[in-house]
Amino acid sequence: MHKVYLLIGSNRGEKKILIEKAQERLGLLSVNPVLSSSFYESEPWGFESDEWFLNKAILIETELYPESLLRQILNIETDLGRVRGAQKEGYESREIDIDILLYDNMVIESEILTIPHPRMHLRKFVLEPLMEINPDIIHPVLLISVKDLYLNCPDKSAVRRT
């Protein structure tokens, strides 16, 4: 059984409904009930938009291997309206975004997948909901707890629990 921490976010459309649908679908991949954070609103990170993001972190326990889980996540995103164009620089608004933050204590760097998420330690909107679920989990590369990552995070953008 693999413990996987995910972040679900949206800044387009019916954000809360889309996140709840994504969580429900991800729950089907979990052998135990999903553990989830509250919802958090945050400013767009890395690009300009009038629409703030709504995010939540979840923990699933799955038998899927990382690449198989990624394929399932991409299918869920597509089913919920995410359109991926040609790879381009920067970030943009999206209906749904599901990121694998941590997968057990694994460290993976491949063409299609990087675990732990390479920028999670730089983003308050990731760390705050993750800290609600498990502040003591250790980042497998930085060897620092999520709580300490949050306390030392350079990100000063607004994040608020809803």
GROMACS .gro file of N, CA and C in nm:
model
  486
    1MET      N    1   0.084  -0.118   0.000
    1MET     CA    2   0.000   0.000   0.000
    1MET      C    3   0.088   0.124   0.000
    2HIS      N    4   0.056   0.220  -0.085
    2HIS     CA    5   0.136   0.341  -0.098
    2HIS      C    6   0.057   0.462  -0.050
    3LYS      N    7   0.120   0.543   0.035
    3LYS     CA    8   0.058   0.668   0.081
    3LYS      C    9   0.100   0.779  -0.015
    4VAL      N   10  -0.002   0.846  -0.069
    4VAL     CA   11   0.023   0.949  -0.170
    4VAL      C   12  -0.049   1.077  -0.130
    5TYR      N   13   0.027   1.185  -0.122
    5TYR     CA   14  -0.029   1.316  -0.093
    5TYR      C   15  -0.045   1.391  -0.225
    6LEU      N   16  -0.164   1.444  -0.247
    6LEU     CA   17  -0.198   1.514  -0.371
    6LEU      C   18  -0.250   1.653  -0.339
    7LEU      N   19  -0.236   1.744  -0.435
    7LEU     CA   20  -0.299   1.875  -0.425
    7LEU      C   21  -0.393   1.888  -0.543
    8ILE      N   22  -0.517   1.927  -0.514
    8ILE     CA   23  -0.618   1.950  -0.618
    8ILE      C   24  -0.647   2.099  -0.619
    9GLY      N   25  -0.646   2.160  -0.738
    9GLY     CA   26  -0.672   2.303  -0.747
    9GLY      C   27  -0.752   2.339  -0.870
   10SER      N   28  -0.815   2.457  -0.863
   10SER     CA   29  -0.893   2.510  -0.975
   10SER      C   30  -0.905   2.661  -0.961
   11ASN      N   31  -0.904   2.731  -1.075
   11ASN     CA   32  -0.937   2.873  -1.071
   11ASN      C   33  -1.029   2.913  -1.185
   12ARG      N   34  -1.101   2.817  -1.239
   12ARG     CA   35  -1.198   2.842  -1.346
   12ARG      C   36  -1.324   2.762  -1.320
   13GLY      N   37  -1.436   2.819  -1.361
   13GLY     CA   38  -1.562   2.746  -1.352
   13GLY      C   39  -1.609   2.728  -1.209
   14GLU      N   40  -1.683   2.621  -1.187
   14GLU     CA   41  -1.735   2.587  -1.053
   14GLU      C   42  -1.624   2.518  -0.975
   15LYS      N   43  -1.535   2.597  -0.921
   15LYS     CA   44  -1.411   2.546  -0.861
   15LYS      C   45  -1.436   2.439  -0.754
   16LYS      N   46  -1.523   2.469  -0.660
   16LYS     CA   47  -1.546   2.376  -0.549
   16LYS      C   48  -1.605   2.245  -0.599
   17ILE      N   49  -1.700   2.254  -0.691
   17ILE     CA   50  -1.763   2.134  -0.746
   17ILE      C   51  -1.659   2.051  -0.822
   18LEU      N   52  -1.575   2.115  -0.901
   18LEU     CA   53  -1.472   2.043  -0.976
   18LEU      C   54  -1.374   1.973  -0.882
   19ILE      N   55  -1.334   2.040  -0.777
   19ILE     CA   56  -1.241   1.979  -0.681
   19ILE      C   57  -1.308   1.862  -0.610
   20GLU      N   58  -1.434   1.877  -0.572
   20GLU     CA   59  -1.505   1.767  -0.506
   20GLU      C   60  -1.520   1.648  -0.599
   21LYS      N   61  -1.548   1.673  -0.728
   21LYS     CA   62  -1.557   1.562  -0.825
   21LYS      C   63  -1.423   1.493  -0.840
   22ALA      N   64  -1.316   1.571  -0.847
   22ALA     CA   65  -1.182   1.512  -0.858
   22ALA      C   66  -1.151   1.428  -0.734
   23GLN      N   67  -1.184   1.480  -0.617
   23GLN     CA   68  -1.159   1.406  -0.493
   23GLN      C   69  -1.239   1.275  -0.491
   24GLU      N   70  -1.362   1.282  -0.537
   24GLU     CA   71  -1.445   1.160  -0.542
   24GLU      C   72  -1.382   1.056  -0.634
   25ARG      N   73  -1.336   1.100  -0.751
   25ARG     CA   74  -1.273   1.007  -0.847
   25ARG      C   75  -1.142   0.952  -0.790
   26LEU      N   76  -1.064   1.037  -0.727
   26LEU     CA   77  -0.938   0.991  -0.667
   26LEU      C   78  -0.966   0.894  -0.553
   27GLY      N   79  -1.076   0.914  -0.484
   27GLY     CA   80  -1.116   0.824  -0.376
   27GLY      C   81  -1.139   0.682  -0.425
   28LEU      N   82  -1.180   0.668  -0.550
   28LEU     CA   83  -1.200   0.534  -0.607
   28LEU      C   84  -1.068   0.459  -0.625
   29LEU      N   85  -0.958   0.532  -0.626
   29LEU     CA   86  -0.825   0.471  -0.640
   29LEU      C   87  -0.763   0.437  -0.506
   30SER      N   88  -0.831   0.477  -0.398
   30SER     CA   89  -0.778   0.459  -0.262
   30SER      C   90  -0.846   0.340  -0.195
   31VAL      N   91  -0.766   0.260  -0.125
   31VAL     CA   92  -0.823   0.144  -0.056
   31VAL      C   93  -0.885   0.183   0.078
   32ASN      N   94  -0.849   0.299   0.129
   32ASN     CA   95  -0.905   0.351   0.254
   32ASN      C   96  -0.972   0.484   0.226
   33PRO      N   97  -1.057   0.529   0.317
   33PRO     CA   98  -1.119   0.660   0.296
   33PRO      C   99  -1.013   0.769   0.278
   34VAL      N  100  -1.044   0.864   0.192
   34VAL     CA  101  -0.953   0.975   0.164
   34VAL      C  102  -0.949   1.069   0.284
   35LEU      N  103  -0.830   1.109   0.320
   35LEU     CA  104  -0.813   1.212   0.423
   35LEU      C  105  -0.790   1.343   0.349
   36SER      N  106  -0.865   1.449   0.384
   36SER     CA  107  -0.851   1.573   0.309
   36SER      C  108  -0.842   1.694   0.401
   37SER      N  109  -0.779   1.797   0.348
   37SER     CA  110  -0.769   1.925   0.418
   37SER      C  111  -0.897   2.005   0.393
   38SER      N  112  -0.903   2.119   0.456
   38SER     CA  113  -1.006   2.218   0.424
   38SER      C  114  -0.976   2.274   0.285
   39PHE      N  115  -1.066   2.358   0.236
   39PHE     CA  116  -1.039   2.433   0.114
   39PHE      C  117  -0.956   2.555   0.150
   40TYR      N  118  -0.868   2.593   0.059
   40TYR     CA  119  -0.785   2.713   0.075
   40TYR      C  120  -0.792   2.796  -0.052
   41GLU      N  121  -0.810   2.926  -0.036
   41GLU     CA  122  -0.803   3.018  -0.149
   41GLU      C  123  -0.663   3.077  -0.154
   42SER      N  124  -0.614   3.096  -0.277
   42SER     CA  125  -0.481   3.154  -0.291
   42SER      C  126  -0.471   3.235  -0.419
   43GLU      N  127  -0.383   3.333  -0.414
   43GLU     CA  128  -0.354   3.412  -0.532
   43GLU      C  129  -0.291   3.321  -0.637
   44PRO      N  130  -0.309   3.355  -0.766
   44PRO     CA  131  -0.237   3.280  -0.869
   44PRO      C  132  -0.086   3.289  -0.842
   45TRP      N  133  -0.016   3.181  -0.867
   45TRP     CA  134   0.127   3.174  -0.841
   45TRP      C  135   0.198   3.158  -0.975
   46GLY      N  136   0.284   3.252  -1.008
   46GLY     CA  137   0.363   3.240  -1.130
   46GLY      C  138   0.300   3.301  -1.253
   47PHE      N  139   0.179   3.358  -1.240
   47PHE     CA  140   0.115   3.424  -1.353
   47PHE      C  141   0.007   3.517  -1.301
   48GLU      N  142  -0.043   3.605  -1.388
   48GLU     CA  143  -0.146   3.702  -1.350
   48GLU      C  144  -0.284   3.651  -1.390
   49SER      N  145  -0.378   3.664  -1.299
   49SER     CA  146  -0.518   3.628  -1.327
   49SER      C  147  -0.605   3.697  -1.224
   50ASP      N  148  -0.726   3.733  -1.265
   50ASP     CA  149  -0.822   3.791  -1.171
   50ASP      C  150  -0.884   3.683  -1.082
   51GLU      N  151  -0.878   3.559  -1.126
   51GLU     CA  152  -0.940   3.448  -1.053
   51GLU      C  153  -0.841   3.381  -0.959
   52TRP      N  154  -0.874   3.382  -0.830
   52TRP     CA  155  -0.792   3.313  -0.731
   52TRP      C  156  -0.815   3.163  -0.742
   53PHE      N  157  -0.720   3.088  -0.692
   53PHE     CA  158  -0.732   2.942  -0.691
   53PHE      C  159  -0.802   2.895  -0.565
   54LEU      N  160  -0.870   2.785  -0.579
   54LEU     CA  161  -0.921   2.709  -0.466
   54LEU      C  162  -0.842   2.579  -0.466
   55ASN      N  163  -0.787   2.540  -0.351
   55ASN     CA  164  -0.703   2.421  -0.340
   55ASN      C  165  -0.741   2.339  -0.219
   56LYS      N  166  -0.707   2.213  -0.226
   56LYS     CA  167  -0.717   2.125  -0.109
   56LYS      C  168  -0.617   2.012  -0.128
   57ALA      N  169  -0.560   1.968  -0.016
   57ALA     CA  170  -0.468   1.855  -0.018
   57ALA      C  171  -0.544   1.731   0.026
   58ILE      N  172  -0.507   1.617  -0.030
   58ILE     CA  173  -0.567   1.491   0.012
   58ILE      C  174  -0.459   1.384   0.025
   59LEU      N  175  -0.490   1.284   0.104
   59LEU     CA  176  -0.406   1.166   0.119
   59LEU      C  177  -0.486   1.046   0.073
   60ILE      N  178  -0.430   0.972  -0.023
   60ILE     CA  179  -0.491   0.846  -0.063
   60ILE      C  180  -0.392   0.734  -0.033
   61GLU      N  181  -0.445   0.614  -0.016
   61GLU     CA  182  -0.363   0.494  -0.003
   61GLU      C  183  -0.401   0.404  -0.119
   62THR      N  184  -0.304   0.378  -0.205
   62THR     CA  185  -0.333   0.310  -0.330
   62THR      C  186  -0.234   0.197  -0.357
   63GLU      N  187  -0.278   0.105  -0.440
   63GLU     CA  188  -0.191  -0.002  -0.487
   63GLU      C  189  -0.126   0.034  -0.619
   64LEU      N  190  -0.166   0.146  -0.678
   64LEU     CA  191  -0.111   0.187  -0.807
   64LEU      C  192   0.033   0.236  -0.793
   65TYR      N  193   0.114   0.202  -0.893
   65TYR     CA  194   0.249   0.254  -0.899
   65TYR      C  195   0.245   0.397  -0.952
   66PRO      N  196   0.350   0.476  -0.931
   66PRO     CA  197   0.345   0.618  -0.965
   66PRO      C  198   0.301   0.650  -1.108
   67GLU      N  199   0.356   0.581  -1.207
   67GLU     CA  200   0.321   0.611  -1.346
   67GLU      C  201   0.175   0.576  -1.375
   68SER      N  202   0.127   0.467  -1.318
   68SER     CA  203  -0.014   0.429  -1.335
   68SER      C  204  -0.105   0.531  -1.269
   69LEU      N  205  -0.068   0.577  -1.151
   69LEU     CA  206  -0.145   0.680  -1.083
   69LEU      C  207  -0.147   0.808  -1.166
   70LEU      N  208  -0.033   0.846  -1.221
   70LEU     CA  209  -0.028   0.966  -1.305
   70LEU      C  210  -0.123   0.954  -1.423
   71ARG      N  211  -0.127   0.838  -1.488
   71ARG     CA  212  -0.220   0.819  -1.601
   71ARG      C  213  -0.364   0.837  -1.556
   72GLN      N  214  -0.398   0.781  -1.441
   72GLN     CA  215  -0.535   0.797  -1.388
   72GLN      C  216  -0.565   0.945  -1.360
   73ILE      N  217  -0.469   1.015  -1.302
   73ILE     CA  218  -0.486   1.157  -1.271
   73ILE      C  219  -0.508   1.237  -1.399
   74LEU      N  220  -0.428   1.211  -1.501
   74LEU     CA  221  -0.444   1.283  -1.628
   74LEU      C  222  -0.581   1.257  -1.689
   75ASN      N  223  -0.631   1.134  -1.678
   75ASN     CA  224  -0.766   1.102  -1.727
   75ASN      C  225  -0.872   1.178  -1.650
   76ILE      N  226  -0.857   1.186  -1.518
   76ILE     CA  227  -0.954   1.260  -1.435
   76ILE      C  228  -0.953   1.407  -1.475
   77GLU      N  229  -0.834   1.465  -1.490
   77GLU     CA  230  -0.825   1.606  -1.531
   77GLU      C  231  -0.895   1.629  -1.665
   78THR      N  232  -0.870   1.542  -1.761
   78THR     CA  233  -0.933   1.556  -1.893
   78THR      C  234  -1.084   1.544  -1.882
   79ASP      N  235  -1.132   1.445  -1.807
   79ASP     CA  236  -1.276   1.426  -1.790
   79ASP      C  237  -1.343   1.547  -1.726
   80LEU      N  238  -1.269   1.620  -1.642
   80LEU     CA  239  -1.325   1.736  -1.572
   80LEU      C  240  -1.299   1.867  -1.645
   81GLY      N  241  -1.250   1.858  -1.769
   81GLY     CA  242  -1.241   1.978  -1.853
   81GLY      C  243  -1.105   2.038  -1.873
   82ARG      N  244  -1.002   1.978  -1.820
   82ARG     CA  245  -0.868   2.033  -1.841
   82ARG      C  246  -0.824   2.006  -1.983
   83VAL      N  247  -0.778   2.109  -2.050
   83VAL     CA  248  -0.726   2.097  -2.185
   83VAL      C  249  -0.577   2.129  -2.179
   84ARG      N  250  -0.498   2.034  -2.222
   84ARG     CA  251  -0.353   2.056  -2.225
   84ARG      C  252  -0.315   2.084  -2.369
   85GLY      N  253  -0.255   2.201  -2.389
   85GLY     CA  254  -0.207   2.236  -2.523
   85GLY      C  255  -0.062   2.196  -2.537
   86ALA      N  256  -0.001   2.253  -2.639
   86ALA     CA  257   0.142   2.231  -2.658
   86ALA      C  258   0.215   2.288  -2.536
   87GLN      N  259   0.320   2.220  -2.496
   87GLN     CA  260   0.395   2.268  -2.380
   87GLN      C  261   0.444   2.408  -2.407
   88LYS      N  262   0.421   2.496  -2.310
   88LYS     CA  263   0.468   2.634  -2.323
   88LYS      C  264   0.524   2.679  -2.190
   89GLU      N  265   0.593   2.789  -2.193
   89GLU     CA  266   0.651   2.844  -2.071
   89GLU      C  267   0.542   2.900  -1.982
   90GLY      N  268   0.560   2.888  -1.852
   90GLY     CA  269   0.472   2.955  -1.758
   90GLY      C  270   0.348   2.876  -1.720
   91TYR      N  271   0.263   2.942  -1.642
   91TYR     CA  272   0.142   2.882  -1.588
   91TYR      C  273   0.021   2.954  -1.645
   92GLU      N  274  -0.096   2.891  -1.631
   92GLU     CA  275  -0.219   2.952  -1.680
   92GLU      C  276  -0.337   2.904  -1.597
   93SER      N  277  -0.450   2.973  -1.614
   93SER     CA  278  -0.573   2.933  -1.546
   93SER      C  279  -0.614   2.795  -1.592
   94ARG      N  280  -0.684   2.722  -1.504
   94ARG     CA  281  -0.727   2.587  -1.542
   94ARG      C  282  -0.849   2.546  -1.461
   95GLU      N  283  -0.929   2.459  -1.523
   95GLU     CA  284  -1.047   2.407  -1.455
   95GLU      C  285  -1.007   2.317  -1.339
   96ILE      N  286  -0.908   2.234  -1.363
   96ILE     CA  287  -0.866   2.139  -1.259
   96ILE      C  288  -0.718   2.108  -1.276
   97ASP      N  289  -0.652   2.093  -1.165
   97ASP     CA  290  -0.510   2.058  -1.165
   97ASP      C  291  -0.488   1.965  -1.046
   98ILE      N  292  -0.429   1.851  -1.072
   98ILE     CA  293  -0.401   1.754  -0.966
   98ILE      C  294  -0.251   1.724  -0.970
   99ASP      N  295  -0.184   1.755  -0.861
   99ASP     CA  296  -0.040   1.732  -0.852
   99ASP      C  297  -0.009   1.624  -0.750
  100ILE      N  298   0.081   1.534  -0.788
  100ILE     CA  299   0.136   1.439  -0.692
  100ILE      C  300   0.246   1.512  -0.616
  101LEU      N  301   0.226   1.528  -0.487
  101LEU     CA  302   0.324   1.598  -0.404
  101LEU      C  303   0.428   1.501  -0.349
  102LEU      N  304   0.380   1.397  -0.283
  102LEU     CA  305   0.466   1.297  -0.220
  102LEU      C  306   0.407   1.159  -0.245
  103TYR      N  307   0.492   1.062  -0.267
  103TYR     CA  308   0.450   0.924  -0.288
  103TYR      C  309   0.540   0.838  -0.200
  104ASP      N  310   0.486   0.793  -0.087
  104ASP     CA  311   0.568   0.727   0.015
  104ASP      C  312   0.691   0.816   0.040
  105ASN      N  313   0.807   0.755   0.044
  105ASN     CA  314   0.932   0.832   0.056
  105ASN      C  315   1.010   0.829  -0.074
  106MET      N  316   0.940   0.804  -0.184
  106MET     CA  317   1.006   0.787  -0.313
  106MET      C  318   1.061   0.919  -0.367
  107VAL      N  319   1.169   0.904  -0.442
  107VAL     CA  320   1.225   1.013  -0.520
  107VAL      C  321   1.232   0.963  -0.663
  108ILE      N  322   1.160   1.030  -0.753
  108ILE     CA  323   1.152   0.989  -0.893
  108ILE      C  324   1.180   1.111  -0.980
  109GLU      N  325   1.268   1.094  -1.078
  109GLU     CA  326   1.290   1.198  -1.178
  109GLU      C  327   1.292   1.129  -1.314
  110SER      N  328   1.182   1.146  -1.387
  110SER     CA  329   1.173   1.090  -1.521
  110SER      C  330   1.121   1.198  -1.615
  111GLU      N  331   1.108   1.164  -1.742
  111GLU     CA  332   1.057   1.262  -1.839
  111GLU      C  333   0.914   1.301  -1.810
  112ILE      N  334   0.837   1.211  -1.749
  112ILE     CA  335   0.694   1.239  -1.728
  112ILE      C  336   0.656   1.267  -1.583
  113LEU      N  337   0.747   1.242  -1.489
  113LEU     CA  338   0.707   1.251  -1.349
  113LEU      C  339   0.827   1.285  -1.260
  114THR      N  340   0.804   1.383  -1.171
  114THR     CA  341   0.903   1.418  -1.070
  114THR      C  342   0.836   1.415  -0.934
  115ILE      N  343   0.887   1.329  -0.847
  115ILE     CA  344   0.836   1.317  -0.710
  115ILE      C  345   0.956   1.319  -0.616
  116PRO      N  346   0.952   1.399  -0.510
  116PRO     CA  347   0.844   1.488  -0.471
  116PRO      C  348   0.827   1.603  -0.570
  117HIS      N  349   0.711   1.668  -0.562
  117HIS     CA  350   0.685   1.780  -0.652
  117HIS      C  351   0.800   1.880  -0.638
  118PRO      N  352   0.861   1.920  -0.750
  118PRO     CA  353   0.985   1.999  -0.742
  118PRO      C  354   0.972   2.140  -0.684
  119ARG      N  355   0.851   2.194  -0.677
  119ARG     CA  356   0.835   2.330  -0.625
  119ARG      C  357   0.745   2.336  -0.502
  120MET      N  358   0.710   2.223  -0.446
  120MET     CA  359   0.617   2.224  -0.333
  120MET      C  360   0.670   2.304  -0.215
  121HIS      N  361   0.798   2.300  -0.191
  121HIS     CA  362   0.857   2.371  -0.076
  121HIS      C  363   0.861   2.522  -0.094
  122LEU      N  364   0.830   2.569  -0.215
  122LEU     CA  365   0.832   2.712  -0.246
  122LEU      C  366   0.693   2.773  -0.247
  123ARG      N  367   0.590   2.695  -0.219
  123ARG     CA  368   0.452   2.739  -0.237
  123ARG      C  369   0.370   2.723  -0.110
  124LYS      N  370   0.329   2.837  -0.054
  124LYS     CA  371   0.245   2.833   0.066
  124LYS      C  372   0.112   2.764   0.039
  125PHE      N  373   0.057   2.782  -0.082
  125PHE     CA  374  -0.073   2.723  -0.113
  125PHE      C  375  -0.067   2.571  -0.119
  126VAL      N  376   0.051   2.514  -0.130
  126VAL     CA  377   0.070   2.369  -0.121
  126VAL      C  378   0.095   2.328   0.024
  127LEU      N  379   0.183   2.398   0.089
  127LEU     CA  380   0.227   2.359   0.223
  127LEU      C  381   0.120   2.376   0.330
  128GLU      N  382   0.039   2.482   0.319
  128GLU     CA  383  -0.061   2.506   0.424
  128GLU      C  384  -0.166   2.394   0.431
  129PRO      N  385  -0.228   2.355   0.319
  129PRO     CA  386  -0.324   2.244   0.329
  129PRO      C  387  -0.257   2.110   0.361
  130LEU      N  388  -0.135   2.090   0.311
  130LEU     CA  389  -0.063   1.967   0.342
  130LEU      C  390  -0.030   1.960   0.490
  131MET      N  391   0.003   2.073   0.548
  131MET     CA  392   0.034   2.079   0.691
  131MET      C  393  -0.089   2.044   0.775
  132GLU      N  394  -0.208   2.079   0.725
  132GLU     CA  395  -0.331   2.045   0.798
  132GLU      C  396  -0.348   1.893   0.808
  133ILE      N  397  -0.310   1.822   0.705
  133ILE     CA  398  -0.323   1.675   0.704
  133ILE      C  399  -0.212   1.610   0.786
  134ASN      N  400  -0.087   1.651   0.762
  134ASN     CA  401   0.025   1.587   0.830
  134ASN      C  402   0.145   1.682   0.837
  135PRO      N  403   0.154   1.762   0.942
  135PRO     CA  404   0.264   1.858   0.953
  135PRO      C  405   0.401   1.793   0.973
  136ASP      N  406   0.400   1.667   1.014
  136ASP     CA  407   0.526   1.600   1.049
  136ASP      C  408   0.586   1.517   0.937
  137ILE      N  409   0.516   1.505   0.823
  137ILE     CA  410   0.572   1.426   0.714
  137ILE      C  411   0.701   1.492   0.666
  138ILE      N  412   0.799   1.408   0.634
  138ILE     CA  413   0.932   1.455   0.597
  138ILE      C  414   0.948   1.455   0.445
  139HIS      N  415   0.994   1.566   0.391
  139HIS     CA  416   1.026   1.576   0.249
  139HIS      C  417   1.144   1.483   0.222
  140PRO      N  418   1.132   1.387   0.130
  140PRO     CA  419   1.236   1.284   0.114
  140PRO      C  420   1.367   1.333   0.053
  141VAL      N  421   1.370   1.451  -0.003
  141VAL     CA  422   1.495   1.505  -0.056
  141VAL      C  423   1.555   1.608   0.040
  142LEU      N  424   1.471   1.700   0.085
  142LEU     CA  425   1.519   1.807   0.173
  142LEU      C  426   1.534   1.762   0.318
  143LEU      N  427   1.469   1.650   0.353
  143LEU     CA  428   1.475   1.592   0.488
  143LEU      C  429   1.431   1.691   0.595
  144ILE      N  430   1.324   1.763   0.564
  144ILE     CA  431   1.265   1.863   0.653
  144ILE      C  432   1.115   1.836   0.659
  145SER      N  433   1.055   1.857   0.775
  145SER     CA  434   0.911   1.836   0.788
  145SER      C  435   0.834   1.942   0.709
  146VAL      N  436   0.711   1.908   0.674
  146VAL     CA  437   0.623   2.001   0.605
  146VAL      C  438   0.604   2.127   0.689
  147LYS      N  439   0.590   2.109   0.819
  147LYS     CA  440   0.574   2.226   0.907
  147LYS      C  441   0.694   2.319   0.897
  148ASP      N  442   0.814   2.265   0.902
  148ASP     CA  443   0.934   2.349   0.892
  148ASP      C  444   0.949   2.410   0.753
  149LEU      N  445   0.910   2.336   0.650
  149LEU     CA  446   0.911   2.394   0.515
  149LEU      C  447   0.818   2.514   0.510
  150TYR      N  448   0.700   2.499   0.569
  150TYR     CA  449   0.603   2.609   0.571
  150TYR      C  450   0.658   2.730   0.647
  151LEU      N  451   0.715   2.706   0.763
  151LEU     CA  452   0.767   2.815   0.845
  151LEU      C  453   0.882   2.890   0.777
  152ASN      N  454   0.953   2.823   0.688
  152ASN     CA  455   1.066   2.884   0.618
  152ASN      C  456   1.038   2.913   0.471
  153CYS      N  457   0.912   2.903   0.430
  153CYS     CA  458   0.876   2.922   0.289
  153CYS      C  459   0.895   3.068   0.248
  154PRO      N  460   0.964   3.092   0.136
  154PRO     CA  461   0.985   3.229   0.090
  154PRO      C  462   0.861   3.293   0.026
  155ASP      N  463   0.760   3.213  -0.004
  155ASP     CA  464   0.638   3.261  -0.070
  155ASP      C  465   0.560   3.352   0.026
  156LYS      N  466   0.533   3.473  -0.016
  156LYS     CA  467   0.458   3.569   0.066
  156LYS      C  468   0.317   3.593   0.013
  157SER      N  469   0.274   3.515  -0.085
  157SER     CA  470   0.140   3.536  -0.142
  157SER      C  471   0.033   3.495  -0.042
  158ALA      N  472  -0.085   3.552  -0.061
  158ALA     CA  473  -0.197   3.531   0.032
  158ALA      C  474  -0.256   3.391   0.015
  159VAL      N  475  -0.278   3.324   0.127
  159VAL     CA  476  -0.347   3.195   0.132
  159VAL      C  477  -0.442   3.202   0.250
  160ARG      N  478  -0.569   3.167   0.227
  160ARG     CA  479  -0.663   3.170   0.339
  160ARG      C  480  -0.755   3.048   0.334
  161ARG      N  481  -0.776   2.993   0.452
  161ARG     CA  482  -0.865   2.877   0.469
  161ARG      C  483  -1.009   2.925   0.452
  162THR      N  484  -1.089   2.846   0.381
  162THR     CA  485  -1.230   2.886   0.361
  162THR      C  486  -1.323   2.790   0.432
   0.00000   0.00000   0.00000
